[in-house]
XYZ file of N, CA, C and O in Angstrom:
500
model
N 48.474 -29.001 -88.856
C 47.898 -28.206 -86.662
C 46.627 -28.341 -86.477
O 46.899 -28.893 -85.403
N 45.524 -28.758 -87.447
C 44.273 -29.622 -86.519
C 44.802 -30.668 -85.621
O 44.508 -30.663 -84.692
N 45.441 -31.694 -86.488
C 46.031 -32.800 -85.893
C 46.838 -33.297 -84.549
O 46.032 -33.397 -83.447
N 47.889 -32.193 -84.601
C 48.402 -31.134 -82.822
C 47.033 -31.151 -82.307
O 47.767 -31.284 -80.813
N 46.489 -30.112 -82.607
C 45.457 -29.229 -81.499
C 44.258 -30.332 -80.963
O 44.383 -30.302 -79.932
N 44.020 -31.449 -81.703
C 42.851 -31.950 -80.863
C 43.472 -33.895 -81.193
O 42.073 -34.354 -81.135
N 44.234 -34.043 -81.649
C 44.852 -35.326 -81.730
C 43.237 -36.068 -82.088
O 43.078 -36.030 -83.047
N 43.716 -37.322 -81.109
C 42.665 -38.677 -81.434
C 41.755 -38.199 -80.752
O 40.662 -39.230 -80.046
N 41.329 -36.947 -80.091
C 40.232 -36.477 -79.566
C 38.788 -36.137 -80.030
O 37.673 -35.931 -79.610
N 39.178 -36.510 -81.242
C 37.613 -35.935 -82.463
C 37.712 -36.965 -83.161
O 38.557 -37.742 -83.895
N 36.326 -37.474 -83.556
C 35.797 -38.169 -83.959
C 34.432 -38.269 -85.105
O 33.761 -37.564 -84.658
N 34.637 -37.998 -86.606
C 33.319 -38.054 -87.179
C 33.261 -39.950 -87.417
O 33.665 -40.457 -87.924
N 31.734 -39.898 -87.100
C 31.184 -41.354 -86.966
C 30.130 -41.548 -88.170
O 29.374 -42.696 -88.337
N 29.162 -40.680 -88.757
C 28.617 -40.694 -89.891
C 27.510 -40.625 -88.799
O 26.671 -40.459 -88.081
N 26.099 -41.985 -89.616
C 25.197 -41.791 -88.915
C 25.073 -43.232 -88.039
O 25.678 -44.281 -88.426
N 24.311 -42.780 -87.421
C 24.492 -43.746 -86.124
C 22.932 -44.067 -85.203
O 22.237 -42.907 -85.202
N 22.728 -44.845 -84.647
C 21.323 -44.529 -83.938
C 21.475 -45.305 -83.123
O 20.568 -45.499 -82.039
N 22.675 -45.521 -82.512
C 23.133 -45.847 -81.052
C 23.298 -44.026 -79.434
O 24.489 -44.004 -79.324
N 22.959 -42.855 -80.338
C 23.461 -41.684 -80.075
C 23.446 -41.499 -78.577
O 24.492 -41.398 -77.922
N 22.554 -41.897 -77.740
C 22.617 -42.194 -76.039
C 23.963 -42.519 -75.842
O 24.638 -41.782 -74.270
N 23.943 -43.698 -76.335
C 26.025 -44.181 -75.736
C 26.991 -43.643 -76.122
O 27.882 -43.106 -75.918
N 26.666 -43.056 -77.810
C 27.147 -41.986 -78.027
C 27.773 -40.590 -77.187
O 29.011 -40.429 -76.769
N 26.972 -40.155 -76.305
C 27.065 -38.975 -76.239
C 27.291 -39.143 -74.744
O 28.221 -38.134 -74.162
N 26.381 -39.959 -74.010
C 27.974 -40.737 -72.543
C 29.319 -40.815 -72.973
O 30.056 -40.750 -71.918
N 29.925 -41.031 -73.670
C 30.870 -41.191 -74.084
C 31.683 -39.959 -74.853
O 32.836 -40.012 -74.814
N 31.233 -38.809 -74.626
C 32.193 -37.757 -75.420
C 32.215 -36.997 -74.002
O 31.146 -36.618 -72.984
N 33.144 -35.829 -74.570
C 33.133 -34.518 -73.799
C 32.282 -33.691 -73.642
O 32.899 -32.276 -72.929
N 32.338 -33.110 -75.013
C 31.885 -32.534 -75.868
C 31.011 -32.037 -77.105
O 31.603 -32.679 -77.521
N 29.487 -31.178 -77.359
C 29.468 -31.537 -78.666
C 29.240 -30.190 -78.914
O 29.236 -29.366 -78.967
N 29.830 -30.869 -80.551
C 29.624 -29.835 -81.494
C 29.206 -29.792 -82.788
O 28.269 -30.326 -83.234
N 28.553 -28.144 -83.292
C 27.403 -28.566 -84.251
C 27.678 -26.827 -84.917
O 27.650 -25.793 -84.886
N 28.119 -27.548 -85.725
C 28.757 -26.506 -87.088
C 28.109 -26.269 -88.520
O 27.869 -26.240 -89.283
N 26.435 -25.749 -88.387
C 25.920 -25.495 -88.600
C 25.768 -24.139 -89.713
O 25.941 -23.520 -88.523
N 25.527 -24.254 -90.913
C 25.180 -22.820 -91.544
C 23.871 -21.495 -90.575
O 23.952 -20.600 -90.964
N 23.475 -22.995 -90.884
C 21.549 -22.101 -90.002
C 21.234 -23.549 -89.104
O 21.392 -24.790 -89.784
N 20.329 -23.378 -88.917
C 20.188 -24.323 -87.873
C 18.077 -23.397 -87.932
O 17.809 -22.526 -86.989
N 17.177 -24.495 -87.984
C 15.810 -24.502 -87.219
C 16.087 -24.194 -85.699
O 16.674 -24.247 -85.213
N 14.984 -25.365 -84.790
C 15.285 -25.830 -83.731
C 16.308 -26.717 -83.441
O 15.779 -28.008 -84.255
N 17.320 -26.010 -82.541
C 17.979 -27.539 -82.478
C 17.926 -28.595 -81.408
O 18.417 -28.785 -80.714
N 17.950 -29.464 -82.375
C 17.224 -30.865 -81.296
C 18.169 -31.172 -81.001
O 17.765 -31.798 -80.063
N 18.887 -31.505 -81.276
C 20.511 -32.292 -81.310
C 21.373 -31.695 -80.458
O 22.254 -32.029 -78.754
N 21.014 -30.233 -80.234
C 22.152 -29.777 -79.397
C 21.171 -30.022 -77.758
O 21.777 -29.526 -77.187
N 19.881 -30.099 -78.074
C 19.159 -30.247 -76.403
C 18.988 -31.482 -75.876
O 19.318 -31.712 -74.548
N 19.871 -32.188 -77.183
C 19.884 -33.880 -76.417
C 21.264 -33.997 -75.578
O 21.195 -34.035 -75.074
N 21.109 -33.117 -76.101
C 23.759 -32.974 -76.506
C 23.154 -32.499 -74.710
O 24.022 -33.131 -73.633
N 22.493 -31.560 -74.396
C 22.917 -30.840 -73.095
C 22.234 -31.396 -72.024
O 22.421 -31.862 -71.182
N 20.823 -31.991 -72.817
C 19.927 -33.375 -71.274
C 21.224 -34.333 -71.059
O 20.959 -35.270 -69.489
N 21.905 -34.747 -71.691
C 23.076 -35.889 -71.261
C 24.366 -34.943 -70.597
O 24.416 -35.762 -70.612
N 23.372 -33.588 -70.058
C 25.149 -33.478 -69.816
C 26.607 -32.916 -70.433
O 27.432 -32.542 -69.423
N 25.738 -32.184 -71.256
C 27.149 -31.832 -72.344
C 26.900 -30.665 -72.846
O 26.048 -30.495 -73.127
N 28.846 -30.220 -72.868
C 28.813 -28.691 -73.191
C 28.371 -28.601 -74.335
O 29.141 -29.531 -74.841
N 28.074 -27.934 -74.969
C 27.583 -27.573 -76.483
C 28.860 -26.342 -77.582
O 28.357 -25.100 -76.529
N 29.120 -26.740 -77.860
C 30.136 -25.820 -78.887
C 29.564 -25.420 -80.208
O 28.757 -26.940 -81.399
N 28.925 -24.896 -80.649
C 27.851 -24.084 -81.570
C 28.319 -23.284 -82.698
O 29.217 -22.223 -81.965
N 28.248 -22.743 -83.358
C 28.733 -22.079 -84.198
C 27.791 -20.826 -84.042
O 27.033 -20.774 -83.520
N 27.808 -19.469 -84.455
C 26.957 -18.953 -84.420
C 26.096 -17.635 -84.941
O 25.944 -17.406 -85.363
N 25.317 -19.696 -85.749
C 23.640 -18.991 -86.442
C 22.572 -18.955 -85.199
O 23.036 -19.902 -84.090
N 21.340 -19.003 -86.487
C 20.377 -18.817 -85.654
C 20.213 -20.352 -85.378
O 20.178 -21.455 -85.673
N 19.374 -20.438 -84.013
C 18.577 -21.804 -83.522
C 19.408 -21.562 -82.328
O 19.180 -21.836 -81.092
N 20.701 -22.981 -82.529
C 21.423 -23.588 -81.467
C 22.037 -21.565 -80.867
O 22.037 -22.093 -78.684
N 22.124 -20.689 -81.276
C 23.373 -19.625 -79.903
C 21.676 -19.064 -79.354
O 22.004 -18.056 -78.165
N 20.429 -19.554 -79.644
C 19.295 -18.875 -79.200
C 19.409 -19.508 -77.683
O 18.203 -19.518 -76.544
N 20.180 -20.527 -77.785
C 19.710 -21.448 -76.158
C 20.711 -21.775 -75.702
O 20.820 -22.378 -74.347
N 21.776 -21.596 -75.572
C 23.005 -21.740 -75.031
C 23.087 -20.333 -74.538
O 23.470 -19.244 -75.681
N 23.878 -20.217 -73.672
C 24.587 -19.128 -72.613
C 26.320 -18.754 -72.780
O 26.499 -19.641 -72.134
N 26.764 -19.064 -73.710
C 28.027 -19.031 -74.072
C 28.710 -18.542 -72.933
O 28.856 -17.589 -72.241
N 29.207 -19.571 -72.386
C 30.398 -19.420 -71.383
C 29.653 -20.154 -69.933
O 30.899 -20.633 -69.510
N 28.620 -20.469 -70.879
C 27.628 -20.697 -68.749
C 27.248 -22.182 -69.260
O 27.425 -23.315 -69.178
N 26.024 -22.825 -70.371
C 26.192 -23.422 -70.515
C 26.219 -24.226 -71.726
O 26.472 -25.553 -72.611
N 27.180 -23.730 -72.537
C 27.751 -24.430 -73.502
C 28.767 -22.587 -74.611
O 29.214 -22.191 -73.494
N 29.116 -23.193 -75.651
C 30.052 -21.847 -76.155
C 29.387 -21.985 -77.587
O 28.692 -22.647 -77.899
N 29.375 -20.724 -78.248
C 28.677 -20.015 -79.119
C 30.470 -19.380 -79.888
O 30.861 -18.720 -79.139
N 31.382 -19.681 -81.111
C 32.148 -18.838 -81.866
C 31.743 -19.633 -82.995
O 31.136 -20.255 -84.274
N 32.162 -18.309 -83.473
C 31.907 -18.310 -85.539
C 33.194 -20.179 -86.003
O 33.962 -20.185 -85.340
N 32.505 -20.259 -87.240
C 33.261 -21.275 -87.424
C 34.982 -20.752 -87.752
O 35.559 -22.241 -87.668
N 34.727 -20.186 -88.167
C 36.692 -19.418 -88.264
C 37.672 -20.179 -87.205
O 38.719 -20.437 -87.087
N 36.578 -20.084 -85.774
C 37.697 -20.088 -84.806
C 37.181 -21.312 -84.076
O 37.636 -21.613 -82.876
N 37.037 -22.649 -84.780
C 36.395 -24.195 -83.746
C 37.738 -24.103 -83.718
O 37.526 -24.975 -82.304
N 38.851 -24.468 -84.556
C 39.712 -26.031 -83.692
C 40.109 -25.536 -82.748
O 40.496 -25.815 -81.764
N 40.871 -23.876 -82.588
C 41.467 -23.693 -81.177
C 40.733 -22.981 -80.312
O 40.627 -23.720 -79.606
N 38.846 -22.995 -80.739
C 37.949 -23.095 -79.718
C 37.894 -24.386 -78.885
O 37.780 -24.741 -77.694
N 37.949 -25.768 -79.620
C 37.719 -26.550 -79.569
C 38.809 -27.166 -78.811
O 38.825 -28.012 -76.825
N 39.949 -26.734 -78.827
C 41.226 -27.828 -78.302
C 41.064 -27.445 -76.947
O 41.570 -27.833 -76.375
N 41.262 -25.197 -76.931
C 41.052 -25.109 -75.500
C 40.084 -25.823 -74.737
O 40.209 -25.229 -73.593
N 39.097 -25.431 -75.408
C 37.834 -25.855 -74.233
C 37.976 -27.678 -73.770
O 38.171 -27.831 -72.328
N 38.883 -28.594 -74.696
C 38.557 -29.769 -74.509
C 40.314 -30.449 -73.337
O 40.154 -31.358 -72.297
N 41.400 -28.847 -73.236
C 42.275 -29.137 -71.948
C 41.659 -28.742 -70.600
O 42.497 -28.782 -70.121
N 40.461 -28.211 -70.742
C 40.206 -27.596 -68.824
C 38.447 -28.651 -69.042
O 37.277 -28.042 -68.907
N 38.898 -29.901 -68.230
C 38.001 -30.587 -68.095
C 36.792 -30.324 -66.395
O 35.790 -30.160 -67.162
N 37.246 -29.198 -66.151
C 36.718 -28.362 -64.773
C 36.030 -27.565 -65.413
O 34.337 -27.421 -65.071
N 35.593 -26.875 -66.724
C 35.157 -25.890 -67.805
C 34.290 -27.120 -68.361
O 32.548 -26.672 -68.203
N 34.348 -28.026 -68.737
C 33.963 -28.682 -69.345
C 32.614 -29.223 -68.635
O 31.063 -29.489 -69.198
N 32.755 -29.681 -67.180
C 32.562 -30.284 -66.386
C 30.780 -29.183 -65.666
O 29.886 -29.446 -65.420
N 31.824 -28.575 -65.386
C 30.572 -26.957 -64.996
C 29.522 -26.751 -66.136
O 28.419 -26.749 -65.278
N 29.509 -26.656 -67.204
C 28.969 -25.888 -68.270
C 28.322 -27.696 -69.125
O 27.229 -26.632 -69.046
N 28.974 -28.273 -68.482
C 27.816 -29.757 -69.019
C 26.275 -29.777 -67.815
O 25.677 -30.123 -68.214
N 27.340 -29.544 -66.754
C 25.998 -29.170 -65.698
C 24.771 -28.281 -65.965
O 23.918 -28.373 -65.729
N 25.449 -27.292 -66.120
C 24.612 -26.189 -66.462
C 23.520 -25.968 -67.898
O 22.275 -26.329 -68.118
N 24.411 -27.073 -68.773
C 23.309 -27.541 -70.286
C 22.179 -28.433 -69.783
O 21.345 -28.128 -70.472
N 22.183 -28.901 -68.968
C 21.852 -30.175 -68.439
C 20.662 -29.524 -67.623
O 19.486 -29.825 -68.280
N 21.110 -28.754 -66.838
C 19.652 -28.042 -66.376
C 19.008 -26.965 -67.131
O 17.957 -27.312 -67.127
N 19.732 -26.416 -67.903
C 19.040 -25.999 -68.847
C 18.328 -26.813 -69.955
O 16.449 -26.205 -69.882
N 18.467 -28.102 -70.496
C 17.454 -28.708 -70.888
C 16.311 -29.088 -70.282
O 15.323 -29.765 -70.802
N 16.594 -29.364 -68.903
C 15.091 -29.759 -67.862
C 14.381 -29.164 -67.558
O 13.592 -29.424 -67.527
N 15.179 -28.425 -68.125
C 14.397 -27.035 -67.309
C 13.200 -26.251 -68.804
O 12.525 -25.112 -69.068
N 13.511 -26.963 -70.005
C 13.102 -26.609 -71.269
C 11.335 -26.196 -71.302
O 11.121 -27.467 -71.454
N 11.225 -25.118 -71.647
C 9.798 -24.991 -71.840
C 9.143 -26.133 -73.386
O 9.664 -25.322 -74.966
N 8.843 -27.304 -73.833
C 8.894 -28.001 -75.150
C 7.664 -27.417 -75.675
O 7.498 -27.941 -76.363
N 6.480 -26.580 -74.869
C 5.320 -26.795 -75.150
C 5.477 -25.796 -76.424
O 4.592 -25.777 -77.280
N 6.404 -24.796 -76.119
C 6.830 -23.857 -77.555
C 7.256 -24.580 -79.174
O 6.355 -24.558 -79.849
N 8.145 -25.689 -78.401
C 8.015 -26.932 -79.617
C 6.999 -27.455 -80.318
O 7.163 -27.259 -81.475
N 6.137 -27.648 -79.290
C 5.288 -29.014 -79.342
C 4.429 -27.701 -81.015
O 3.186 -28.439 -81.617
N 3.666 -26.496 -80.043
C 3.017 -25.729 -80.862
C 3.010 -25.800 -82.198
O 2.575 -25.308 -83.205
N 5.205 -25.747 -82.365
C 5.461 -24.756 -83.925
C 5.518 -25.758 -84.299
O 4.361 -26.032 -85.513
N 5.328 -26.810 -84.190
C 5.522 -27.979 -84.777
C 3.635 -28.430 -85.376
O 3.233 -28.927 -86.612
N 2.806 -28.505 -84.275
C 1.753 -28.486 -84.796
C 1.072 -27.839 -85.630
O 0.582 -27.730 -86.481
N 1.650 -26.097 -85.908
C 1.779 -25.139 -86.554
C 1.870 -25.298 -87.851
O 1.505 -25.636 -89.271
N 2.720 -26.033 -88.333
C 3.552 -26.386 -88.524
C 2.736 -27.609 -89.954
O 2.255 -27.979 -91.238
N 2.251 -28.177 -88.997
C 1.585 -29.757 -89.760
C -0.220 -29.008 -90.363
O -0.457 -29.569 -91.770
N -0.881 -28.291 -89.299
C -1.762 -27.581 -89.669
C -1.552 -26.912 -90.930
O -2.881 -26.767 -92.058
N -0.558 -26.137 -91.416
C -0.377 -25.360 -92.353
C -0.523 -26.741 -93.999
O -1.117 -25.853 -94.822
N 0.941 -26.852 -93.411
C 0.490 -28.633 -94.614
C -0.596 -28.882 -94.956
O -1.158 -29.463 -96.507
N -1.355 -30.132 -94.328
C -2.619 -30.188 -94.099
C -3.583 -28.877 -94.884
O -4.982 -29.155 -95.467
N -3.701 -27.597 -94.622
C -4.947 -26.756 -95.287
C -4.005 -26.633 -96.606
O -5.136 -26.351 -97.290
N -3.226 -27.235 -97.482
C -2.865 -27.109 -98.752
C -3.292 -27.779 -99.157
O -3.716 -28.364 -99.825
């Protein structure tokens, strides 16, 4: 059933170092985490102009306004959700543009401050 819905349009590539090139070749970025801290991969995909389909877990769901700059769905709905999104190129283009704007407007100072705080706590121990 899954192969019929997404066919040759989904590829699992493993560890890579050419992320920018890969993102430019994608239509949709998926993050199927059970838990995420800060979703750096999501922000990278959004900055590349990709809509993101994320599980409805903490982190990614906080930066995605589902239906506007990406999509949030329970993992149990991913196959159907992915297939329907890939069929609608206008929706992907619209949400990808909104995703890029979200990434460009993101306040990175909060991320930097949080990372600095972790380093300070570890150094104090």
